[in-house]
Short mmCIF file of C-alpha atoms in Angstrom, two decimals:
data_model
loop_
_atom_site.label_atom_id
_atom_site.label_comp_id
_atom_site.label_asym_id
_atom_site.label_seq_id
_atom_site.Cartn_x
_atom_site.Cartn_y
_atom_site.Cartn_z
CA MET A 3 -22.65 21.72 4.43
CA GLY A 4 -20.71 23.79 1.90
CA ILE A 5 -17.29 24.76 3.25
CA TRP A 6 -15.35 27.62 1.67
CA LEU A 7 -11.75 26.54 1.14
CA PRO A 8 -9.80 29.27 -0.66
CA THR A 9 -6.71 28.27 -2.62
CA THR A 10 -5.29 31.68 -3.62
CA GLU A 11 -4.68 35.07 -2.04
CA ALA A 12 -6.90 36.61 -4.73
CA GLU A 13 -9.89 34.58 -3.52
CA ILE A 14 -9.39 35.76 0.05
CA GLU A 15 -8.85 39.35 -1.08
CA THR A 16 -11.96 39.40 -3.28
CA VAL A 17 -14.23 38.08 -0.55
CA THR A 18 -12.86 40.21 2.29
CA SER A 19 -12.61 43.48 0.34
CA ALA A 20 -16.17 43.14 -0.91
CA GLY A 21 -17.44 42.66 2.62
CA THR A 22 -19.05 39.37 1.63
CA ALA A 23 -16.81 37.06 3.65
CA PRO A 24 -18.91 34.08 4.68
CA GLU A 25 -17.65 34.27 8.27
CA GLY A 26 -20.02 32.54 10.63
CA HIS A 27 -20.73 29.16 12.13
CA PHE A 28 -18.39 27.31 9.77
CA LEU A 29 -15.70 29.94 9.12
CA ASP A 30 -13.54 32.29 11.15
CA PHE A 31 -10.58 34.56 10.40
CA LYS A 32 -7.60 35.10 12.64
CA ARG A 33 -4.65 37.47 12.25
CA GLU A 34 -2.06 35.05 13.68
CA LEU A 35 -1.75 31.72 15.43
CA GLY A 36 -0.12 33.35 18.43
CA SER A 37 3.29 33.07 20.05
CA THR A 38 2.35 33.36 23.74
CA PRO A 39 0.65 30.71 25.91
CA GLY A 40 -2.48 32.85 26.08
CA SER A 41 -2.73 33.40 22.32
CA ARG A 42 -2.07 29.73 21.59
CA LYS A 43 -4.82 28.82 24.06
CA GLU A 44 -7.21 31.10 22.18
CA THR A 45 -6.29 29.43 18.89
CA ALA A 46 -6.91 26.03 20.48
CA GLN A 47 -10.34 27.26 21.59
CA ASP A 48 -11.09 28.43 18.04
CA ILE A 49 -10.14 25.04 16.62
CA ALA A 50 -12.02 23.10 19.31
CA SER A 51 -15.15 25.17 18.70
CA PHE A 52 -15.36 23.88 15.11
CA ALA A 53 -15.09 20.22 16.12
CA LEU A 54 -18.82 19.74 16.67
CA ASP A 55 -19.97 20.59 13.14
CA GLY A 56 -16.73 21.13 11.24
CA GLY A 57 -15.37 24.38 9.91
CA VAL A 58 -12.41 26.38 8.66
CA LEU A 59 -10.05 28.79 10.40
CA ILE A 60 -8.08 31.10 8.09
CA VAL A 61 -4.95 32.64 9.58
CA GLY A 62 -3.58 35.84 8.07
CA VAL A 63 -6.71 37.99 7.96
CA ASP A 64 -7.23 40.71 10.55
CA GLU A 65 -10.62 42.07 11.62
CA PRO A 66 -9.93 45.51 13.13
CA GLU A 67 -13.68 46.18 13.35
CA PRO A 68 -16.62 43.79 13.12
CA GLY A 69 -17.25 43.03 9.45
CA THR A 70 -14.13 44.86 8.26
CA TYR A 71 -11.22 42.70 7.12
CA LYS A 72 -7.60 43.40 6.29
CA LEU A 73 -5.10 41.02 4.75
CA SER A 74 -2.21 40.39 7.12
CA PRO A 75 0.11 37.74 5.60
CA GLN A 76 2.05 35.77 8.20
CA PRO A 77 5.53 34.17 7.97
CA LEU A 78 4.93 30.70 6.52
CA SER A 79 7.91 28.97 8.06
CA ASP A 80 6.61 26.13 10.31
CA LEU A 81 3.12 27.71 10.34
CA SER A 82 1.37 24.45 9.40
CA GLU A 83 3.35 22.45 11.95
CA ARG A 84 2.51 24.91 14.73
CA ALA A 85 -1.20 24.76 13.94
CA GLU A 86 -1.20 20.96 13.85
CA GLN A 87 0.69 20.82 17.16
CA ILE A 88 -1.78 23.20 18.81
CA ALA A 89 -4.71 21.10 17.52
CA ALA A 90 -3.14 17.83 18.65
CA ASN A 91 -1.86 18.93 22.06
CA ARG A 92 -4.00 21.73 23.52
CA PRO A 93 -7.60 20.44 23.18
CA ASP A 94 -8.62 17.36 25.15
CA PRO A 95 -8.89 15.00 23.37
CA GLY A 96 -6.54 16.17 20.64
CA LEU A 97 -7.87 17.05 17.20
CA TYR A 98 -6.87 15.91 13.72
CA VAL A 99 -6.87 18.84 11.28
CA ARG A 100 -5.83 19.39 7.68
CA THR A 101 -3.77 22.47 6.82
CA ALA A 102 -2.95 24.23 3.55
CA ILE A 103 -0.56 27.11 2.86
CA ILE A 104 -1.42 29.99 0.51
CA PRO A 105 1.63 32.17 -0.32
CA SER A 106 1.25 35.93 -0.77
CA ARG A 107 1.86 37.31 -4.25
CA ASP A 108 4.14 40.09 -3.00
CA ASN A 109 6.14 37.97 -0.57
CA PRO A 110 5.99 34.18 -1.10
CA SER A 111 7.65 33.57 2.27
CA ALA A 112 4.54 35.01 3.93
CA GLY A 113 0.90 34.24 3.38
CA TYR A 114 -2.12 32.49 4.81
CA LEU A 115 -2.92 29.22 6.55
CA VAL A 116 -6.19 27.38 5.95
CA VAL A 117 -7.00 25.06 8.86
CA GLU A 118 -9.81 22.65 8.02
CA VAL A 119 -11.37 21.14 11.14
CA PRO A 120 -13.56 18.10 10.45
CA PRO A 121 -16.56 17.16 12.56
CA SER A 122 -14.93 15.12 15.30
CA PRO A 123 -16.27 11.78 16.57
CA ALA A 124 -14.84 12.76 19.99
CA ALA A 125 -16.54 16.17 20.22
CA PRO A 126 -17.00 18.26 22.29
CA HIS A 127 -13.36 19.08 23.02
CA MET A 128 -12.06 20.75 26.16
CA VAL A 129 -9.42 23.49 26.36
CA ASP A 130 -8.13 24.31 29.85
CA GLY A 131 -11.15 22.77 31.55
CA ARG A 132 -13.85 24.32 29.35
CA TYR A 133 -15.78 22.86 26.42
CA TRP A 134 -16.19 24.95 23.28
CA GLY A 135 -18.73 25.22 20.47
CA ARG A 136 -19.88 27.78 17.91
CA SER A 137 -22.59 30.39 17.88
CA GLU A 138 -23.64 31.97 14.60
CA ARG A 139 -20.41 33.97 14.21
CA THR A 140 -17.97 33.15 16.98
CA LYS A 141 -16.85 30.53 19.48
CA ARG A 142 -18.62 30.17 22.79
CA GLN A 143 -18.32 28.13 25.97
CA LEU A 144 -20.80 25.26 26.19
CA ASN A 145 -22.98 25.03 29.27
CA ASP A 146 -23.29 21.88 31.38
CA ALA A 147 -26.55 20.77 29.79
CA GLU A 148 -25.09 21.04 26.29
CA VAL A 149 -21.98 19.11 27.29
CA ALA A 150 -24.11 16.34 28.79
CA ARG A 151 -26.21 16.16 25.63
CA PHE A 152 -23.16 15.94 23.35
CA HIS A 153 -21.55 13.27 25.52
CA ALA A 154 -24.76 11.26 25.38
CA ALA A 155 -24.77 11.57 21.59
CA ARG A 156 -21.16 10.40 21.46
CA ALA A 157 -22.04 7.37 23.59
CA ARG A 158 -24.86 6.57 21.15
CA SER A 159 -22.36 6.73 18.28
CA ASP A 160 -20.10 4.22 20.02
CA THR A 161 -23.10 1.98 20.62
CA LYS A 162 -24.14 2.29 16.97
CA VAL A 163 -21.04 0.46 15.76
CA LEU A 164 -21.40 -2.30 18.36
CA GLU A 165 -25.05 -2.75 17.43
CA ALA A 166 -24.08 -2.98 13.77
CA LEU A 167 -21.64 -5.80 14.57
CA GLU A 168 -24.33 -7.58 16.58
CA GLU A 169 -26.71 -7.31 13.61
CA GLU A 170 -24.10 -8.82 11.30
CA LEU A 171 -23.46 -11.69 13.70
CA ALA A 172 -27.20 -12.35 13.86
CA ARG A 173 -27.47 -12.55 10.06
CA ASP A 174 -24.14 -14.31 9.49
CA PRO A 175 -24.73 -16.45 6.38
CA GLU A 176 -25.46 -20.11 7.05
CA PRO A 177 -23.91 -22.62 7.05
CA ARG A 178 -21.06 -20.96 8.87
CA PRO A 179 -17.46 -21.85 8.02
CA ALA A 180 -14.79 -22.61 10.60
CA SER A 181 -13.71 -18.97 10.68
CA ARG A 182 -14.85 -15.66 9.28
CA MET A 183 -14.39 -11.87 9.49
CA LEU A 184 -17.40 -9.57 9.77
CA PHE A 185 -16.94 -5.84 9.18
CA VAL A 186 -19.01 -2.66 9.42
CA ALA A 187 -18.59 1.04 8.67
CA GLU A 188 -21.21 3.51 9.91
CA PRO A 189 -21.57 7.23 9.04
CA LEU A 190 -22.11 8.63 12.52
CA VAL A 191 -23.87 11.96 11.89
CA ALA A 192 -25.79 11.35 8.67
CA ASP A 193 -29.51 11.03 8.10
CA GLY A 194 -30.96 7.62 7.30
CA GLY A 195 -31.05 8.17 3.55
CA LEU A 196 -27.46 9.27 2.99
CA ALA A 197 -26.75 6.70 0.26
CA ARG A 198 -30.20 6.54 -1.33
CA SER A 199 -28.92 7.94 -4.64
CA PHE A 200 -26.04 5.44 -4.61
CA VAL A 201 -28.33 2.50 -3.88
CA ARG A 202 -30.83 3.53 -6.55
CA GLY A 203 -28.08 3.97 -9.12
CA PRO A 204 -26.45 1.25 -11.23
CA GLN A 205 -26.54 -2.22 -9.73
CA THR A 206 -22.79 -2.41 -10.33
CA ALA A 207 -22.08 0.58 -8.05
CA VAL A 208 -20.56 -1.53 -5.25
CA ARG A 209 -18.25 -3.27 -7.72
CA GLU A 210 -17.03 0.10 -8.99
CA LEU A 211 -16.62 1.43 -5.43
CA THR A 212 -14.64 -1.53 -4.14
CA GLN A 213 -12.45 -2.28 -7.12
CA GLY A 214 -11.65 1.40 -7.62
CA VAL A 215 -9.70 1.65 -4.35
CA GLU A 216 -7.62 -1.54 -4.50
CA ASN A 217 -4.47 0.51 -5.13
CA ARG A 218 -4.86 1.95 -1.62
CA VAL A 219 -4.42 -1.48 -0.02
CA PRO A 220 -0.74 -1.99 0.94
CA GLY A 221 1.08 -4.22 -1.51
CA SER A 222 2.18 -6.74 1.12
CA VAL A 223 -1.42 -7.87 1.70
CA ARG A 224 -3.31 -6.82 -1.44
CA GLU A 225 -3.17 -10.18 -3.24
CA TYR A 226 -4.35 -12.38 -0.37
CA SER A 227 -7.40 -14.32 -1.57
CA PRO A 228 -10.29 -13.64 -1.43
CA THR A 229 -10.25 -10.15 -2.93
CA PRO A 230 -13.14 -8.04 -4.25
CA TRP A 231 -11.98 -8.90 -7.78
CA GLU A 232 -13.13 -12.48 -7.17
CA LEU A 233 -16.74 -11.41 -6.55
CA SER A 234 -18.87 -11.68 -9.66
CA THR A 235 -22.47 -11.01 -8.67
CA SER A 236 -24.17 -7.65 -8.05
CA VAL A 237 -27.58 -7.86 -6.34
CA ARG A 238 -30.22 -5.58 -4.88
CA ARG A 239 -31.41 -6.21 -1.33
CA ALA A 240 -33.99 -4.92 1.13
CA LYS A 241 -31.56 -2.42 2.67
CA GLY A 242 -29.23 -1.69 -0.24
CA ILE A 243 -27.08 -3.25 -2.94
CA ALA A 244 -24.25 -5.75 -2.72
CA LEU A 245 -21.32 -7.33 -4.49
CA THR A 246 -21.32 -10.94 -3.39
CA GLY A 247 -19.95 -14.44 -3.61
CA LEU A 248 -22.85 -15.81 -1.57
CA ALA A 249 -25.66 -17.94 -2.92
CA GLU A 250 -29.23 -16.74 -3.40
CA GLY A 251 -30.87 -15.62 -0.18
CA ARG A 252 -27.51 -14.55 1.26
CA LYS A 253 -26.59 -18.16 2.05
CA SER A 254 -23.15 -19.72 2.00
CA PRO A 255 -22.55 -21.59 -1.30
CA SER A 256 -23.05 -25.36 -1.23
CA GLU A 257 -19.75 -26.00 -3.03
CA ALA A 258 -17.00 -26.57 -0.44
CA PHE A 259 -14.35 -24.26 -1.93
CA LEU A 260 -16.81 -21.46 -2.67
CA SER A 261 -18.19 -21.74 0.84
CA GLU A 262 -14.68 -21.57 2.30
CA THR A 263 -14.00 -18.22 0.59
CA ALA A 264 -17.56 -16.82 0.65
CA THR A 265 -17.47 -13.03 0.79
CA ASP A 266 -20.12 -10.29 0.68
CA ILE A 267 -19.97 -6.48 0.57
CA GLU A 268 -23.19 -4.49 1.06
CA VAL A 269 -23.83 -0.74 0.94
CA GLN A 270 -27.08 0.21 2.63
CA THR A 271 -29.40 3.15 2.02
CA SER A 272 -28.24 4.65 5.33
CA GLY A 273 -24.67 4.82 4.01
CA ALA A 274 -23.57 1.90 6.18
CA ILE A 275 -21.13 -0.62 4.73
CA ARG A 276 -21.60 -4.18 5.94
CA GLY A 277 -19.95 -7.44 4.99
CA VAL A 278 -18.34 -10.79 5.65
CA MET A 279 -15.08 -12.38 4.50
CA SER A 280 -14.31 -16.06 4.96
CA ARG A 281 -11.09 -18.13 4.85
CA LEU A 282 -9.32 -16.69 7.89
CA THR A 283 -7.79 -19.99 9.00
CA TYR A 284 -6.76 -23.42 7.72
CA LEU A 285 -5.44 -26.72 9.09
CA GLU A 286 -1.86 -27.40 8.06
CA GLU A 287 -1.29 -31.07 7.28
CA HIS A 288 2.34 -32.12 6.87
CA PRO A 289 4.63 -34.67 8.56
CA ARG A 290 6.90 -31.89 9.84
CA VAL A 291 4.01 -30.04 11.45
CA PRO A 292 2.18 -31.27 14.59
CA GLU A 293 -1.20 -32.79 13.83
CA GLY A 294 -4.09 -30.35 14.20
CA THR A 295 -1.94 -27.23 13.69
CA LYS A 296 -4.31 -24.39 12.88
CA ARG A 297 -2.89 -21.45 10.95
CA VAL A 298 -4.30 -17.97 10.50
CA ILE A 299 -3.92 -16.06 7.23
CA GLU A 300 -3.12 -12.83 9.03
CA GLY A 301 -2.76 -10.75 5.87
CA LEU A 302 -6.48 -11.07 5.13
CA PRO A 303 -7.91 -9.08 8.07
CA ILE A 304 -5.26 -6.41 7.46
CA ALA A 305 -6.19 -6.12 3.78
CA TRP A 306 -9.93 -6.07 4.39
CA SER A 307 -9.62 -3.49 7.17
CA HIS A 308 -7.76 -1.25 4.73
CA ARG A 309 -10.47 -1.81 2.14
CA LEU A 310 -13.21 -0.95 4.61
CA VAL A 311 -11.60 2.39 5.50
CA ALA A 312 -10.94 3.22 1.84
CA TRP A 313 -14.53 2.40 0.83
CA ALA A 314 -15.90 4.69 3.55
CA GLY A 315 -13.67 7.55 2.43
CA THR A 316 -14.60 7.14 -1.23
CA LEU A 317 -18.31 6.75 -0.49
CA GLY A 318 -18.18 9.85 1.73
CA GLU A 319 -16.60 11.80 -1.12
CA GLN A 320 -19.23 10.64 -3.60
CA LEU A 321 -22.08 11.53 -1.26
CA MET A 322 -20.48 14.79 -0.04
CA TYR A 323 -20.50 13.48 3.53
CA ARG A 324 -17.53 14.87 5.47
CA GLY A 325 -18.61 13.70 8.90
CA PRO A 326 -17.05 11.03 11.13
CA TRP A 327 -17.29 7.28 10.60
CA GLY A 328 -17.38 4.37 13.00
CA PHE A 329 -15.62 1.12 12.06
CA GLY A 330 -15.89 -2.35 13.55
CA VAL A 331 -14.54 -5.85 12.90
CA HIS A 332 -15.39 -9.21 14.45
CA LEU A 333 -13.29 -12.33 13.78
CA TYR A 334 -14.34 -15.77 14.98
CA GLY A 335 -12.94 -19.31 14.82
CA LEU A 336 -9.57 -18.19 16.19
CA GLU A 337 -8.99 -20.35 19.26
CA GLY A 338 -5.64 -22.11 19.00
CA VAL A 339 -4.47 -20.43 15.78
CA CYS A 340 -0.96 -19.21 15.09
CA ALA A 341 0.71 -17.61 12.09
CA ALA A 342 2.86 -19.67 9.74
CA PRO A 343 6.63 -19.41 10.27
CA ARG A 344 8.77 -17.64 7.67
CA ASP A 345 12.46 -17.69 6.90
CA GLU A 346 14.81 -14.70 6.95
CA ARG A 347 13.68 -13.75 3.42
CA GLY A 348 10.07 -13.64 4.51
CA MET A 349 9.17 -16.85 2.67
CA ARG A 350 6.65 -19.18 4.31
CA ILE A 351 8.21 -22.44 5.51
CA LEU A 352 7.02 -25.76 6.93
CA SER A 353 8.31 -26.04 10.45
CA SER A 354 7.41 -27.42 13.84
CA ARG A 355 8.55 -24.08 15.26
CA SER A 356 5.54 -22.22 16.58
CA LEU A 357 4.68 -18.55 16.85
CA PRO A 358 2.38 -17.27 19.65
CA VAL A 359 -0.90 -19.17 19.87
CA TYR A 360 -4.09 -17.12 20.02
CA GLU A 361 -5.94 -18.59 22.98
CA VAL A 362 -9.48 -17.17 22.57
CA ALA A 363 -12.14 -17.81 19.95
CA THR A 364 -12.88 -14.26 18.80
CA PHE A 365 -11.39 -10.83 18.27
CA GLN A 366 -13.55 -7.70 18.13
CA SER A 367 -12.56 -4.07 17.80
CA THR A 368 -14.19 -0.73 17.01
CA THR A 369 -12.86 2.75 16.35
CA THR A 370 -13.98 6.11 15.02
CA ALA A 371 -12.30 8.46 12.56
CA SER A 372 -12.86 11.87 11.05
CA PHE A 373 -13.19 12.31 7.30
CA GLN A 374 -9.78 13.99 7.18
CA GLU A 375 -8.07 11.13 9.01
CA ILE A 376 -9.63 8.64 6.60
CA GLN A 377 -8.18 10.62 3.70
CA ASP A 378 -4.77 11.43 5.20
CA ASP A 379 -3.85 8.68 7.66
CA PRO A 380 -5.71 5.41 7.01
CA LEU A 381 -2.79 3.42 8.46
CA ALA A 382 -3.54 4.83 11.92
CA ILE A 383 -7.20 3.82 11.66
CA VAL A 384 -6.36 0.30 10.52
CA ASP A 385 -3.83 -0.03 13.34
CA ARG A 386 -6.53 0.86 15.88
CA LEU A 387 -8.94 -1.56 14.22
CA ILE A 388 -6.85 -4.70 13.68
CA GLY A 389 -3.36 -3.89 15.00
CA ASP A 390 -3.85 -5.48 18.42
CA PHE A 391 -4.75 -8.80 16.81
CA ILE A 392 -1.74 -8.79 14.49
CA HIS A 393 0.60 -7.82 17.33
CA SER A 394 -0.73 -10.66 19.48
CA LEU A 395 0.32 -13.10 16.74
CA GLY A 396 3.86 -11.72 16.82
CA VAL A 397 3.95 -10.89 13.10
CA SER A 398 3.43 -7.13 12.77
CA SER A 399 7.06 -6.70 11.65
CA ARG A 400 6.24 -8.70 8.51
CA TYR A 401 4.14 -5.82 7.24
CA PRO A 402 6.17 -2.58 7.45
CA ASP A 403 3.92 -0.92 4.87
CA CYS A 404 0.93 -1.60 7.15
CA PHE A 405 2.48 -0.99 10.58
CA PRO A 406 5.36 1.49 10.08
CA GLY A 407 7.92 1.62 12.84
CA GLN A 408 7.05 -1.78 14.31
#
């Protein structure tokens, strides 16, 4: 889908004055956001209508007659904030949108607002008890049969991520270590060959993808080993290509240390990202620590969750896929673990003092995110994905760059 995203008043003027404005299923013009409850409701309906397939609403262009457009620059003060508040608060569930301001040449304090609405993993969205979608040129109310069909599709998307995790558990490389993290990212509205060009490209493509986004991983967890930089082998597989530290046949290495840190990242022809990361836990052996104390390296699942989200965003950009993604993680070997104590400077210390003990063997979580949220707010996605686990360990405050405000 090609989306028109103007960046200057001249672009808008050229298209509207020539009568060639590409208004339709993916684009609509609006004179103003609205200042009354009724007009704000209409704007919310416009935004919600784009959530199924994605689209753009441009504020500051009037349409006095069908097909006839007139520039009508609006005061820019708090215009973006108002649009974002309408999108977040009026539709149910709320919508994440990206906004951009275009000042007018004649009066820079006035201009236009471009509201980009991504395809939403939670679509369809309701406004005042009614669900909205798009016809060829305008918004329309969805009928009951359409709503039921879209809800069924959304349920299938949720199931898709869970099924992906089940597949990864079934093919978890043997022999299994004491603990491991499995992770998946699924493009939710793409055809089965989304990443065919990527997979058929250079065998080193996964290395370039993963190592190219390391600067997006928060500094407090970026250096926890293993990292993608430690993976040396690029291989082709039945469903895609991989960067791996596993042995031939996707087996855990026979060497003890290599097996302990065995990691694998695979991009499949479908666009799915699948992988495993070992070395989640260790036994701490020291006279000042009770025998059998099992520690968790909590920075690792945070770091790898950030990587997973960043890879999906970058792969989506490369493949021109702007649809929603589903993410999932599964951690096992956790029963009885706790985080290592630290002193007031944040330095790890040996101590008999114990933090909360995680009492179950596994942690599993899934979430969905729009393309815009992946680009603009990855912290929120990672929080939904792994935050509950980190909070249960009582250590989220150690990572303010990962969990702001905790």
